[in-house]
Amino acid sequence: AEEAKAKGNALFAKGQFMRAAEMFTEAMHLDSSNHIYPANRSAALLKESKAEAALEDAELSAKLCPSYAKAYFRKGQALAFLGRLDLAIDALKKALDLEPDNQAVKGTLENFQRLRNGEDPEAILENPATMTPEGAEVEVEVPKQAREGDNVTLQINVPEYGPVKLQAKIPAGKKAGDKFKVKIGSLTELAETKRVEAIKAYKFGRMQKAMEDFTDAIHLLPSDPSLFVNRSAVYYALGRVE
């Protein structure tokens, strides 16, 4: 079983997540009492967007070993992927109770709490950026309350439309007061970015933000009918079916 787990870990490190999950499954068949194997498979399955199965494995791991913090960490990650953010936060709090010094859990919990509250910190811009046909480049200063890996919100002006907000991830090694550059592509690429942000907001239950992001995407790329379909799903979720 340990040999199968080691093979799974090696495959996971190479990004071969389904093959890794298969090895963790083999380990579980050989030793069904080990709590680490389902936790590992949970991580691999979530990488493949199989959140329901990942959640089941995380819960199995926690059942086998109620004091295993990583089981609750995996549970929280899976729940967040499914848009069940309040339950995800509860699971991460349990993980942190078990391992108070676990920085990965702390950082993820803080990020989920900000997501729930819609509190991505605003980036500090040296100069307002304006889109051109070729795109734009924005210089961003990391705000005080943010750190590497966090998302920050920045704003860019789009001619004939107005300001559009975007998220940018703070690069590794950057701390409060440091600066980094964000490249923004064409209007089509910007519209796709807004679509991705909208889908993420939808999954986390932030319907108002999802509607705003889809609306931005529609104004940027009105020829794409799928954006209207996506926004209609948000309207439905908000109870606006007229």
mmCIF file of C-alpha atoms in Angstrom:
data_model
loop_
_atom_site.group_PDB
_atom_site.id
_atom_site.type_symbol
_atom_site.label_atom_id
_atom_site.label_comp_id
_atom_site.label_asym_id
_atom_site.label_seq_id
_atom_site.Cartn_x
_atom_site.Cartn_y
_atom_site.Cartn_z
ATOM 1 C CA ALA A 1 0.000 0.000 0.000
ATOM 2 C CA GLU A 2 2.810 2.401 0.857
ATOM 3 C CA GLU A 3 4.504 1.631 -2.442
ATOM 4 C CA ALA A 4 1.296 2.452 -4.316
ATOM 5 C CA LYS A 5 0.991 5.690 -2.345
ATOM 6 C CA ALA A 6 4.562 6.650 -3.211
ATOM 7 C CA LYS A 7 3.851 6.046 -6.908
ATOM 8 C CA GLY A 8 0.719 8.152 -6.601
ATOM 9 C CA ASN A 9 2.639 10.998 -4.987
ATOM 10 C CA ALA A 10 5.216 10.906 -7.777
ATOM 11 C CA LEU A 11 2.505 10.996 -10.457
ATOM 12 C CA PHE A 12 0.743 13.840 -8.648
ATOM 13 C CA ALA A 13 3.964 15.861 -8.631
ATOM 14 C CA LYS A 14 4.187 15.368 -12.415
ATOM 15 C CA GLY A 15 0.638 16.642 -12.899
ATOM 16 C CA GLN A 16 -0.732 13.205 -13.838
ATOM 17 C CA PHE A 17 -3.646 13.479 -11.463
ATOM 18 C CA MET A 18 -5.953 10.704 -12.687
ATOM 19 C CA ARG A 19 -3.106 8.191 -12.747
ATOM 20 C CA ALA A 20 -2.182 9.380 -9.250
ATOM 21 C CA ALA A 21 -5.779 8.823 -8.142
ATOM 22 C CA GLU A 22 -5.624 5.279 -9.518
ATOM 23 C CA MET A 23 -2.538 4.541 -7.421
ATOM 24 C CA PHE A 24 -4.167 5.975 -4.304
ATOM 25 C CA THR A 25 -7.180 3.781 -5.057
ATOM 26 C CA GLU A 26 -4.878 0.759 -5.171
ATOM 27 C CA ALA A 27 -3.390 1.775 -1.828
ATOM 28 C CA MET A 28 -6.899 2.071 -0.355
ATOM 29 C CA HIS A 29 -7.805 -1.405 -1.590
ATOM 30 C CA LEU A 30 -4.692 -2.799 0.071
ATOM 31 C CA ASP A 31 -5.258 -0.947 3.344
ATOM 32 C CA SER A 32 -8.746 0.456 3.831
ATOM 33 C CA SER A 33 -7.984 1.669 7.355
ATOM 34 C CA ASN A 34 -5.343 4.223 6.337
ATOM 35 C CA HIS A 35 -6.681 7.789 6.472
ATOM 36 C CA ILE A 36 -3.923 9.330 4.330
ATOM 37 C CA TYR A 37 -4.784 7.457 1.142
ATOM 38 C CA PRO A 38 -8.308 8.877 0.690
ATOM 39 C CA ALA A 39 -7.027 12.366 1.561
ATOM 40 C CA ASN A 40 -4.419 12.051 -1.170
ATOM 41 C CA ARG A 41 -6.968 10.782 -3.662
ATOM 42 C CA SER A 42 -9.215 13.681 -2.723
ATOM 43 C CA ALA A 43 -6.463 16.119 -3.737
ATOM 44 C CA ALA A 44 -5.897 14.329 -7.044
ATOM 45 C CA LEU A 45 -9.601 14.191 -7.895
ATOM 46 C CA LEU A 46 -10.091 17.863 -7.128
ATOM 47 C CA LYS A 47 -7.284 18.703 -9.568
ATOM 48 C CA GLU A 48 -9.463 17.009 -12.194
ATOM 49 C CA SER A 49 -12.506 19.056 -11.076
ATOM 50 C CA LYS A 50 -14.195 15.952 -9.616
ATOM 51 C CA ALA A 51 -15.309 17.836 -6.535
ATOM 52 C CA GLU A 52 -18.123 15.560 -5.361
ATOM 53 C CA ALA A 53 -15.823 12.527 -5.352
ATOM 54 C CA ALA A 54 -13.074 14.587 -3.726
ATOM 55 C CA LEU A 55 -15.487 15.599 -0.972
ATOM 56 C CA GLU A 56 -16.456 11.976 -0.334
ATOM 57 C CA ASP A 57 -12.797 10.998 0.023
ATOM 58 C CA ALA A 58 -12.077 13.889 2.370
ATOM 59 C CA GLU A 59 -15.011 12.901 4.560
ATOM 60 C CA LEU A 60 -13.843 9.283 4.566
ATOM 61 C CA SER A 61 -10.374 10.407 5.663
ATOM 62 C CA ALA A 62 -11.875 12.465 8.497
ATOM 63 C CA LYS A 63 -14.028 9.497 9.560
ATOM 64 C CA LEU A 64 -10.984 7.211 9.661
ATOM 65 C CA CYS A 65 -8.954 9.755 11.633
ATOM 66 C CA PRO A 66 -10.968 12.641 13.169
ATOM 67 C CA SER A 67 -7.745 14.346 14.295
ATOM 68 C CA TYR A 68 -6.212 14.490 10.796
ATOM 69 C CA ALA A 69 -6.187 18.187 9.873
ATOM 70 C CA LYS A 70 -5.505 17.593 6.197
ATOM 71 C CA ALA A 71 -8.787 15.702 5.843
ATOM 72 C CA TYR A 72 -10.706 18.843 6.814
ATOM 73 C CA PHE A 73 -8.445 20.955 4.607
ATOM 74 C CA ARG A 74 -9.308 18.746 1.616
ATOM 75 C CA LYS A 75 -12.963 18.841 2.613
ATOM 76 C CA GLY A 76 -12.888 22.626 2.681
ATOM 77 C CA GLN A 77 -11.258 22.824 -0.741
ATOM 78 C CA ALA A 78 -13.847 20.490 -2.271
ATOM 79 C CA LEU A 79 -16.766 22.331 -0.674
ATOM 80 C CA ALA A 80 -15.459 25.657 -1.948
ATOM 81 C CA PHE A 81 -15.189 24.257 -5.465
ATOM 82 C CA LEU A 82 -18.843 23.239 -5.187
ATOM 83 C CA GLY A 83 -19.779 26.759 -4.139
ATOM 84 C CA ARG A 84 -20.629 25.794 -0.553
ATOM 85 C CA LEU A 85 -18.398 28.452 0.915
ATOM 86 C CA ASP A 86 -19.847 28.648 4.437
ATOM 87 C CA LEU A 87 -19.357 24.904 4.925
ATOM 88 C CA ALA A 88 -15.884 25.154 3.403
ATOM 89 C CA ILE A 89 -14.938 27.809 5.940
ATOM 90 C CA ASP A 90 -16.266 25.629 8.775
ATOM 91 C CA ALA A 91 -14.115 22.714 7.574
ATOM 92 C CA LEU A 92 -11.012 24.899 7.376
ATOM 93 C CA LYS A 93 -11.645 26.250 10.868
ATOM 94 C CA LYS A 94 -11.716 22.640 12.103
ATOM 95 C CA ALA A 95 -8.401 22.000 10.325
ATOM 96 C CA LEU A 96 -6.913 25.100 11.930
ATOM 97 C CA ASP A 97 -8.135 24.020 15.374
ATOM 98 C CA LEU A 98 -6.163 20.807 14.878
ATOM 99 C CA GLU A 99 -3.069 22.520 13.441
ATOM 100 C CA PRO A 100 -3.044 26.179 14.577
ATOM 101 C CA ASP A 101 0.331 26.893 12.939
ATOM 102 C CA ASN A 102 -0.519 25.481 9.514
ATOM 103 C CA GLN A 103 0.100 28.426 7.189
ATOM 104 C CA ALA A 104 -1.512 26.768 4.158
ATOM 105 C CA VAL A 105 -4.762 26.331 6.071
ATOM 106 C CA LYS A 106 -4.587 29.869 7.465
ATOM 107 C CA GLY A 107 -4.029 31.426 4.063
ATOM 108 C CA THR A 108 -6.777 29.401 2.393
ATOM 109 C CA LEU A 109 -9.222 30.201 5.189
ATOM 110 C CA GLU A 110 -8.502 33.928 4.868
ATOM 111 C CA ASN A 111 -8.965 33.774 1.098
ATOM 112 C CA PHE A 112 -12.297 31.948 1.408
ATOM 113 C CA GLN A 113 -13.510 34.444 4.002
ATOM 114 C CA ARG A 114 -12.642 37.305 1.673
ATOM 115 C CA LEU A 115 -14.397 35.531 -1.198
ATOM 116 C CA ARG A 116 -17.522 35.057 0.893
ATOM 117 C CA ASN A 117 -17.537 38.714 1.842
ATOM 118 C CA GLY A 118 -16.528 39.991 -1.606
ATOM 119 C CA GLU A 119 -13.423 41.583 -0.139
ATOM 120 C CA ASP A 120 -10.587 41.160 -2.620
ATOM 121 C CA PRO A 121 -8.315 44.095 -1.695
ATOM 122 C CA GLU A 122 -8.092 46.950 -4.170
ATOM 123 C CA ALA A 123 -4.753 47.185 -5.958
ATOM 124 C CA ILE A 124 -2.826 50.454 -5.904
ATOM 125 C CA LEU A 125 -2.289 51.706 -9.463
ATOM 126 C CA GLU A 126 0.491 54.097 -10.388
ATOM 127 C CA ASN A 127 -1.565 55.520 -13.250
ATOM 128 C CA PRO A 128 -5.053 54.703 -14.526
ATOM 129 C CA ALA A 129 -4.739 52.292 -17.449
ATOM 130 C CA THR A 130 -6.672 52.587 -20.694
ATOM 131 C CA MET A 131 -7.247 49.772 -23.153
ATOM 132 C CA THR A 132 -5.893 50.074 -26.683
ATOM 133 C CA PRO A 133 -6.523 47.656 -29.591
ATOM 134 C CA GLU A 134 -3.261 45.946 -28.650
ATOM 135 C CA GLY A 135 -4.157 45.679 -24.976
ATOM 136 C CA ALA A 136 -2.605 47.376 -21.980
ATOM 137 C CA GLU A 137 -0.011 46.965 -19.248
ATOM 138 C CA VAL A 138 -0.738 48.020 -15.688
ATOM 139 C CA GLU A 139 1.786 48.579 -12.919
ATOM 140 C CA VAL A 140 0.335 47.504 -9.585
ATOM 141 C CA GLU A 141 1.494 48.112 -6.028
ATOM 142 C CA VAL A 142 0.676 45.387 -3.512
ATOM 143 C CA PRO A 143 -1.702 46.801 -0.857
ATOM 144 C CA LYS A 144 -0.845 46.542 2.830
ATOM 145 C CA GLN A 145 -3.310 43.794 3.731
ATOM 146 C CA ALA A 146 -2.314 41.532 0.813
ATOM 147 C CA ARG A 147 0.482 39.019 0.274
ATOM 148 C CA GLU A 148 1.828 36.742 -2.432
ATOM 149 C CA GLY A 149 -0.780 34.428 -3.926
ATOM 150 C CA ASP A 150 -3.715 36.695 -3.011
ATOM 151 C CA ASN A 151 -6.018 38.167 -5.624
ATOM 152 C CA VAL A 152 -6.258 41.947 -5.843
ATOM 153 C CA THR A 153 -8.775 43.987 -7.799
ATOM 154 C CA LEU A 154 -7.566 46.490 -10.384
ATOM 155 C CA GLN A 155 -9.451 48.742 -12.760
ATOM 156 C CA ILE A 156 -8.877 49.539 -16.427
ATOM 157 C CA ASN A 157 -10.701 52.045 -18.628
ATOM 158 C CA VAL A 158 -12.218 50.676 -21.834
ATOM 159 C CA PRO A 159 -12.961 53.330 -24.482
ATOM 160 C CA GLU A 160 -16.664 53.734 -25.336
ATOM 161 C CA TYR A 161 -17.617 51.588 -22.343
ATOM 162 C CA GLY A 162 -15.967 52.759 -19.141
ATOM 163 C CA PRO A 163 -14.126 51.168 -16.201
ATOM 164 C CA VAL A 164 -13.790 47.393 -15.956
ATOM 165 C CA LYS A 165 -12.533 45.660 -12.833
ATOM 166 C CA LEU A 166 -10.170 42.700 -13.058
ATOM 167 C CA GLN A 167 -8.494 40.348 -10.633
ATOM 168 C CA ALA A 168 -4.749 39.803 -10.594
ATOM 169 C CA LYS A 169 -2.768 37.324 -8.520
ATOM 170 C CA ILE A 170 0.155 38.724 -6.549
ATOM 171 C CA PRO A 171 3.331 36.960 -7.763
ATOM 172 C CA ALA A 172 5.567 34.915 -5.484
ATOM 173 C CA GLY A 173 8.057 36.965 -3.526
ATOM 174 C CA LYS A 174 5.986 40.165 -3.620
ATOM 175 C CA LYS A 175 4.959 41.844 -0.375
ATOM 176 C CA ALA A 176 3.097 44.993 0.644
ATOM 177 C CA GLY A 177 4.542 48.006 -1.138
ATOM 178 C CA ASP A 178 6.227 45.975 -3.907
ATOM 179 C CA LYS A 179 5.207 46.536 -7.510
ATOM 180 C CA PHE A 180 4.464 44.151 -10.356
ATOM 181 C CA LYS A 181 3.121 44.481 -13.891
ATOM 182 C CA VAL A 182 -0.059 42.969 -15.274
ATOM 183 C CA LYS A 183 -0.445 42.551 -19.022
ATOM 184 C CA ILE A 184 -3.960 42.733 -20.427
ATOM 185 C CA GLY A 185 -4.622 41.373 -23.900
ATOM 186 C CA SER A 186 -7.118 42.346 -26.568
ATOM 187 C CA LEU A 187 -10.781 43.118 -25.934
ATOM 188 C CA THR A 188 -11.609 39.505 -26.820
ATOM 189 C CA GLU A 189 -9.076 38.231 -24.262
ATOM 190 C CA LEU A 190 -10.386 40.714 -21.706
ATOM 191 C CA ALA A 191 -13.923 39.465 -22.305
ATOM 192 C CA GLU A 192 -12.772 35.883 -21.752
ATOM 193 C CA THR A 193 -11.070 36.938 -18.511
ATOM 194 C CA LYS A 194 -14.333 38.481 -17.333
ATOM 195 C CA ARG A 195 -16.196 35.301 -18.291
ATOM 196 C CA VAL A 196 -13.789 33.201 -16.191
ATOM 197 C CA GLU A 197 -14.157 35.569 -13.230
ATOM 198 C CA ALA A 198 -17.947 35.465 -13.593
ATOM 199 C CA ILE A 199 -18.032 31.669 -13.590
ATOM 200 C CA LYS A 200 -15.814 31.620 -10.500
ATOM 201 C CA ALA A 201 -18.088 34.114 -8.737
ATOM 202 C CA TYR A 202 -21.125 32.024 -9.718
ATOM 203 C CA LYS A 203 -19.570 28.877 -8.231
ATOM 204 C CA PHE A 204 -18.895 30.702 -4.976
ATOM 205 C CA GLY A 205 -22.447 32.010 -4.810
ATOM 206 C CA ARG A 206 -21.478 35.645 -5.461
ATOM 207 C CA MET A 207 -24.334 36.204 -7.904
ATOM 208 C CA GLN A 208 -24.213 39.986 -8.020
ATOM 209 C CA LYS A 209 -20.530 39.923 -8.970
ATOM 210 C CA ALA A 210 -21.175 37.164 -11.512
ATOM 211 C CA MET A 211 -23.879 39.292 -13.129
ATOM 212 C CA GLU A 212 -21.591 42.336 -13.255
ATOM 213 C CA ASP A 213 -18.746 40.311 -14.760
ATOM 214 C CA PHE A 214 -20.951 38.713 -17.422
ATOM 215 C CA THR A 215 -22.353 42.165 -18.244
ATOM 216 C CA ASP A 216 -18.828 43.511 -18.715
ATOM 217 C CA ALA A 217 -17.989 40.545 -20.948
ATOM 218 C CA ILE A 218 -21.120 41.140 -23.055
ATOM 219 C CA HIS A 219 -20.225 44.792 -23.610
ATOM 220 C CA LEU A 220 -16.684 43.801 -24.564
ATOM 221 C CA LEU A 221 -17.754 40.977 -26.876
ATOM 222 C CA PRO A 222 -21.454 41.358 -27.796
ATOM 223 C CA SER A 223 -21.109 38.901 -30.696
ATOM 224 C CA ASP A 224 -20.763 35.922 -28.336
ATOM 225 C CA PRO A 225 -24.254 34.514 -27.624
ATOM 226 C CA SER A 226 -22.996 32.169 -24.898
ATOM 227 C CA LEU A 227 -22.359 35.163 -22.641
ATOM 228 C CA PHE A 228 -26.052 36.077 -22.742
ATOM 229 C CA VAL A 229 -26.942 32.474 -21.882
ATOM 230 C CA ASN A 230 -24.497 32.539 -18.964
ATOM 231 C CA ARG A 231 -25.941 35.795 -17.646
ATOM 232 C CA SER A 232 -29.488 34.469 -17.922
ATOM 233 C CA ALA A 233 -28.503 31.639 -15.551
ATOM 234 C CA VAL A 234 -27.370 34.234 -13.017
ATOM 235 C CA TYR A 235 -30.635 36.163 -13.389
ATOM 236 C CA TYR A 236 -32.505 32.916 -12.771
ATOM 237 C CA ALA A 237 -30.425 32.205 -9.642
ATOM 238 C CA LEU A 238 -31.282 35.705 -8.391
ATOM 239 C CA GLY A 239 -34.959 35.049 -8.988
ATOM 240 C CA ARG A 240 -35.152 37.502 -11.874
ATOM 241 C CA VAL A 241 -36.950 35.421 -14.488
ATOM 242 C CA GLU A 242 -38.727 38.184 -16.402
#
